[in-house]
Amino acid sequence: MTSLADQSTAQLGGPWSILARQKRDHVRLDELLHELASSTPGAEERRVLRSIARLVFPHAFAEESVLWPQARRLVADGEALTLQVESEHQEVNELWTSLETLPPTGSERREVLRRLAEVLREDVRDEEDHLLPQLQEGLGAAQLRVLGLAWEVVRRTAPTRPHPVVSRRPPGNALAALPLTVLDRSRDVLDAVADRSPRLWGRASRASAGLAGAAGRVEQWGPMRRGERPQTSR
Ligand SMILES: [Fe+2]
Ligand SMILES: [Fe+2]
């Protein structure tokens, strides 16, 4: 069993296989984490964090709803391996949520950012070194491409922000996908408007905060938590 890190694109099943798609995102994440480490607190750091959120949350949401259920069916210790990765995703969601309430500078924020980068890197290693190579053993190149397409479709239409309360597993996360995606992506548009136009900053920020409140209420709805394991519940 060889880590994805040590395999060529051809060995991963071609550029459209789920393994090559995963590796491309993980490489991009590593670049962004280096940018984050060298960014100055304030606008620059916020910009890099936003890029990381837009990459990480849809990526992980699509893993939880499309990939890990398959891994639990196909991989011998899929239950334990996917639970480990889901616990890392849960920690990322919780750290990010706490970041949103902390002042823009200070030791507490620095510590949250340090742990965030650390757990994101641990998640990549667990996936590339253990979980995904095991999934690879059970699937041919054509199946890897089909799974890659399914993951990509969900990733492009998934929530873009942390949601620590919703289930990390189906059926809860599948039910949550549509309303949270609409709310998150509307907030992304409003935040971009607020960034670009000082005149509209107040109105756009208030509207975004209103949608954040709505997302919080959606998350609390009981069916969104169905399928959750105690290890990833909050
Ligand atoms: Fe991943
Ligand atoms: Fe992940």
Short mmCIF file of C-alpha atoms and ligand atoms in Angstrom, two decimals:
data_model
loop_
_atom_site.label_atom_id
_atom_site.label_comp_id
_atom_site.label_asym_id
_atom_site.label_seq_id
_atom_site.Cartn_x
_atom_site.Cartn_y
_atom_site.Cartn_z
CA MET A 1 0.00 0.00 0.00
CA THR A 2 1.64 3.25 -1.20
CA SER A 3 0.79 6.76 -0.01
CA LEU A 4 -0.91 8.98 -2.57
CA ALA A 5 2.00 11.36 -2.04
CA ASP A 6 4.38 8.84 -3.65
CA GLN A 7 2.21 7.95 -6.66
CA SER A 8 2.11 9.54 -10.12
CA THR A 9 -1.17 10.77 -11.61
CA ALA A 10 -1.26 7.67 -13.85
CA GLN A 11 -0.85 5.39 -10.81
CA LEU A 12 -3.69 7.27 -9.10
CA GLY A 13 -6.01 6.33 -11.99
CA GLY A 14 -5.60 9.40 -14.20
CA PRO A 15 -6.38 13.10 -13.61
CA TRP A 16 -10.13 12.57 -13.06
CA SER A 17 -9.87 9.77 -10.51
CA ILE A 18 -10.98 10.58 -6.98
CA LEU A 19 -7.39 10.03 -5.79
CA ALA A 20 -5.84 12.57 -8.20
CA ARG A 21 -8.63 15.08 -7.41
CA GLN A 22 -8.02 14.66 -3.67
CA LYS A 23 -4.27 15.05 -4.04
CA ARG A 24 -4.64 18.27 -6.11
CA ASP A 25 -6.79 19.85 -3.38
CA HIS A 26 -4.38 18.71 -0.66
CA VAL A 27 -1.42 20.28 -2.51
CA ARG A 28 -3.38 23.54 -2.84
CA LEU A 29 -4.23 23.42 0.87
CA ASP A 30 -0.55 23.05 1.73
CA GLU A 31 0.26 26.16 -0.34
CA LEU A 32 -2.49 28.12 1.42
CA LEU A 33 -1.28 27.00 4.88
CA HIS A 34 2.19 28.33 4.03
CA GLU A 35 0.58 31.61 2.92
CA LEU A 36 -1.36 31.72 6.18
CA ALA A 37 1.81 31.23 8.24
CA SER A 38 3.48 34.22 6.58
CA SER A 39 0.42 36.52 6.39
CA THR A 40 0.00 39.53 8.65
CA PRO A 41 -3.01 39.66 11.02
CA GLY A 42 -5.91 41.70 9.65
CA ALA A 43 -7.11 41.94 6.05
CA GLU A 44 -4.38 39.74 4.57
CA GLU A 45 -4.92 36.94 7.07
CA ARG A 46 -8.70 37.14 6.59
CA ARG A 47 -8.27 36.83 2.82
CA VAL A 48 -6.13 33.69 3.14
CA LEU A 49 -8.51 32.19 5.70
CA ARG A 50 -11.42 32.78 3.35
CA SER A 51 -9.56 30.95 0.56
CA ILE A 52 -8.87 28.05 2.93
CA ALA A 53 -12.54 27.89 3.99
CA ARG A 54 -13.71 27.87 0.35
CA LEU A 55 -11.37 24.95 -0.31
CA VAL A 56 -11.64 22.92 2.90
CA PHE A 57 -15.33 22.94 3.86
CA PRO A 58 -16.83 21.85 0.50
CA HIS A 59 -13.97 19.32 0.12
CA ALA A 60 -14.65 17.74 3.52
CA PHE A 61 -18.45 17.91 3.19
CA ALA A 62 -18.25 15.96 -0.09
CA GLU A 63 -15.91 13.42 1.53
CA GLU A 64 -18.36 12.87 4.37
CA SER A 65 -21.41 12.49 2.14
CA VAL A 66 -19.98 10.61 -0.88
CA LEU A 67 -16.58 9.06 -0.13
CA TRP A 68 -16.58 7.81 3.45
CA PRO A 69 -19.85 5.87 3.13
CA GLN A 70 -18.18 4.02 0.21
CA ALA A 71 -15.01 3.51 2.25
CA ARG A 72 -17.06 1.95 5.07
CA ARG A 73 -18.49 -0.53 2.55
CA LEU A 74 -15.21 -1.37 0.77
CA VAL A 75 -12.39 -1.07 3.32
CA ALA A 76 -11.87 -3.67 6.07
CA ASP A 77 -11.38 -1.17 8.92
CA GLY A 78 -13.32 1.58 7.13
CA GLU A 79 -15.42 2.38 10.19
CA ALA A 80 -12.39 3.24 12.37
CA LEU A 81 -10.47 5.02 9.59
CA THR A 82 -13.40 7.20 8.55
CA LEU A 83 -14.28 7.99 12.16
CA GLN A 84 -10.71 9.22 12.71
CA VAL A 85 -10.95 11.55 9.70
CA GLU A 86 -14.47 12.72 10.64
CA SER A 87 -13.17 13.58 14.13
CA GLU A 88 -10.46 15.73 12.52
CA HIS A 89 -13.09 17.44 10.35
CA GLN A 90 -15.19 18.05 13.46
CA GLU A 91 -12.22 19.66 15.23
CA VAL A 92 -11.60 21.90 12.20
CA ASN A 93 -15.28 22.98 12.29
CA GLU A 94 -15.08 23.75 16.02
CA LEU A 95 -11.75 25.60 15.80
CA TRP A 96 -13.03 27.71 12.91
CA THR A 97 -16.21 28.59 14.76
CA SER A 98 -14.19 29.67 17.82
CA LEU A 99 -11.91 31.75 15.56
CA GLU A 100 -14.92 33.80 14.47
CA THR A 101 -15.51 34.95 18.07
CA LEU A 102 -11.87 35.78 18.96
CA PRO A 103 -10.24 39.23 18.60
CA PRO A 104 -8.13 39.65 15.42
CA THR A 105 -4.86 39.56 17.38
CA GLY A 106 -3.71 37.86 20.57
CA SER A 107 -2.17 34.62 21.81
CA GLU A 108 -5.47 32.72 21.94
CA ARG A 109 -6.11 33.33 18.24
CA ARG A 110 -2.53 32.40 17.35
CA GLU A 111 -2.92 29.11 19.23
CA VAL A 112 -6.22 28.31 17.44
CA LEU A 113 -4.57 29.05 14.06
CA ARG A 114 -1.57 26.86 14.95
CA ARG A 115 -3.80 23.91 15.91
CA LEU A 116 -6.00 24.47 12.86
CA ALA A 117 -3.01 24.14 10.50
CA GLU A 118 -1.79 21.11 12.45
CA VAL A 119 -5.09 19.21 12.34
CA LEU A 120 -5.61 20.03 8.64
CA ARG A 121 -2.19 18.50 7.91
CA GLU A 122 -2.98 15.44 10.06
CA ASP A 123 -6.22 14.98 8.11
CA VAL A 124 -4.35 15.03 4.78
CA ARG A 125 -1.81 12.47 6.04
CA ASP A 126 -4.51 10.12 7.39
CA GLU A 127 -6.32 10.27 4.05
CA GLU A 128 -3.28 10.05 1.71
CA ASP A 129 -1.29 7.49 3.73
CA HIS A 130 -4.04 5.18 5.08
CA LEU A 131 -7.68 5.63 4.07
CA LEU A 132 -7.43 6.45 0.35
CA PRO A 133 -4.73 3.82 -0.51
CA GLN A 134 -7.01 1.19 1.06
CA LEU A 135 -9.95 2.45 -0.99
CA GLN A 136 -7.68 2.29 -4.06
CA GLU A 137 -7.06 -1.43 -3.48
CA GLY A 138 -10.77 -2.20 -3.80
CA LEU A 139 -11.50 -0.14 -6.94
CA GLY A 140 -10.47 -0.10 -10.61
CA ALA A 141 -9.57 3.03 -12.60
CA ALA A 142 -13.10 3.39 -14.04
CA GLN A 143 -14.67 3.19 -10.54
CA LEU A 144 -12.14 5.72 -9.24
CA ARG A 145 -13.26 8.12 -12.00
CA VAL A 146 -16.97 7.59 -11.25
CA LEU A 147 -16.33 8.28 -7.56
CA GLY A 148 -14.25 11.30 -8.54
CA LEU A 149 -17.13 12.74 -10.55
CA ALA A 150 -19.66 12.12 -7.76
CA TRP A 151 -17.37 13.79 -5.21
CA GLU A 152 -16.72 16.75 -7.54
CA VAL A 153 -20.44 17.37 -8.14
CA VAL A 154 -21.14 17.47 -4.39
CA ARG A 155 -18.02 19.54 -3.67
CA ARG A 156 -19.12 22.25 -6.12
CA THR A 157 -22.52 22.58 -4.46
CA ALA A 158 -21.57 22.07 -0.80
CA PRO A 159 -21.55 24.47 2.18
CA THR A 160 -18.49 26.75 2.34
CA ARG A 161 -18.45 27.45 6.09
CA PRO A 162 -18.04 25.55 9.36
CA HIS A 163 -21.10 23.71 10.69
CA PRO A 164 -19.99 21.88 13.84
CA VAL A 165 -23.51 20.93 14.94
CA VAL A 166 -24.76 19.06 11.85
CA SER A 167 -24.01 15.36 11.52
CA ARG A 168 -20.71 14.39 9.89
CA ARG A 169 -22.57 11.40 8.38
CA PRO A 170 -25.66 10.70 6.28
CA PRO A 171 -28.55 11.12 6.51
CA GLY A 172 -28.14 14.31 8.59
CA ASN A 173 -25.46 15.92 6.44
CA ALA A 174 -27.33 15.09 3.22
CA LEU A 175 -30.46 16.83 4.55
CA ALA A 176 -28.43 19.84 5.67
CA ALA A 177 -26.60 20.23 2.35
CA LEU A 178 -29.16 22.26 0.38
CA PRO A 179 -30.23 24.88 2.96
CA LEU A 180 -26.69 25.39 4.31
CA THR A 181 -25.21 25.68 0.81
CA VAL A 182 -27.73 28.36 -0.16
CA LEU A 183 -27.10 30.30 3.06
CA ASP A 184 -23.28 29.96 2.97
CA ARG A 185 -22.90 30.87 -0.68
CA SER A 186 -25.26 33.84 -0.30
CA ARG A 187 -23.07 35.02 2.57
CA ASP A 188 -19.97 34.61 0.39
CA VAL A 189 -21.54 36.96 -2.19
CA LEU A 190 -22.55 39.51 0.49
CA ASP A 191 -19.08 39.42 2.08
CA ALA A 192 -17.48 40.01 -1.33
CA VAL A 193 -19.81 43.01 -1.84
CA ALA A 194 -18.91 44.36 1.63
CA ASP A 195 -15.19 44.00 0.85
CA ARG A 196 -15.46 45.79 -2.48
CA SER A 197 -17.83 48.62 -1.62
CA PRO A 198 -17.36 50.71 1.57
CA ARG A 199 -20.76 52.34 0.78
CA LEU A 200 -22.57 48.99 0.98
CA TRP A 201 -20.41 47.54 3.76
CA GLY A 202 -22.94 48.12 6.58
CA ARG A 203 -25.98 46.73 4.77
CA ALA A 204 -24.14 43.74 3.30
CA SER A 205 -22.54 42.87 6.66
CA ARG A 206 -25.90 43.02 8.46
CA ALA A 207 -27.53 40.82 5.81
CA SER A 208 -24.65 38.32 6.08
CA ALA A 209 -25.01 38.25 9.87
CA GLY A 210 -28.74 37.61 9.45
CA LEU A 211 -28.03 34.62 7.21
CA ALA A 212 -25.46 33.35 9.71
CA GLY A 213 -28.23 33.36 12.35
CA ALA A 214 -30.52 31.46 9.98
CA ALA A 215 -27.77 28.87 9.33
CA GLY A 216 -27.36 28.46 13.10
CA ARG A 217 -31.09 27.72 13.47
CA VAL A 218 -31.04 25.28 10.54
CA GLU A 219 -28.12 23.40 12.14
CA GLN A 220 -30.08 22.90 15.35
CA TRP A 221 -32.97 21.15 13.59
CA GLY A 222 -33.08 17.55 14.87
CA PRO A 223 -33.01 15.63 11.55
CA MET A 224 -29.73 17.41 10.59
CA ARG A 225 -28.01 15.53 13.41
CA ARG A 226 -29.16 12.05 12.36
CA GLY A 227 -26.33 9.57 11.73
CA GLU A 228 -23.88 11.38 14.02
CA ARG A 229 -21.45 9.30 16.10
CA PRO A 230 -20.83 10.33 19.74
CA GLN A 231 -17.15 11.00 18.89
CA THR A 232 -18.07 13.80 16.48
CA SER A 233 -21.15 15.25 18.16
CA ARG A 234 -21.23 18.67 19.73
FE FE B 1 -9.25 15.17 1.53
FE FE B 2 -10.59 15.47 4.89
#
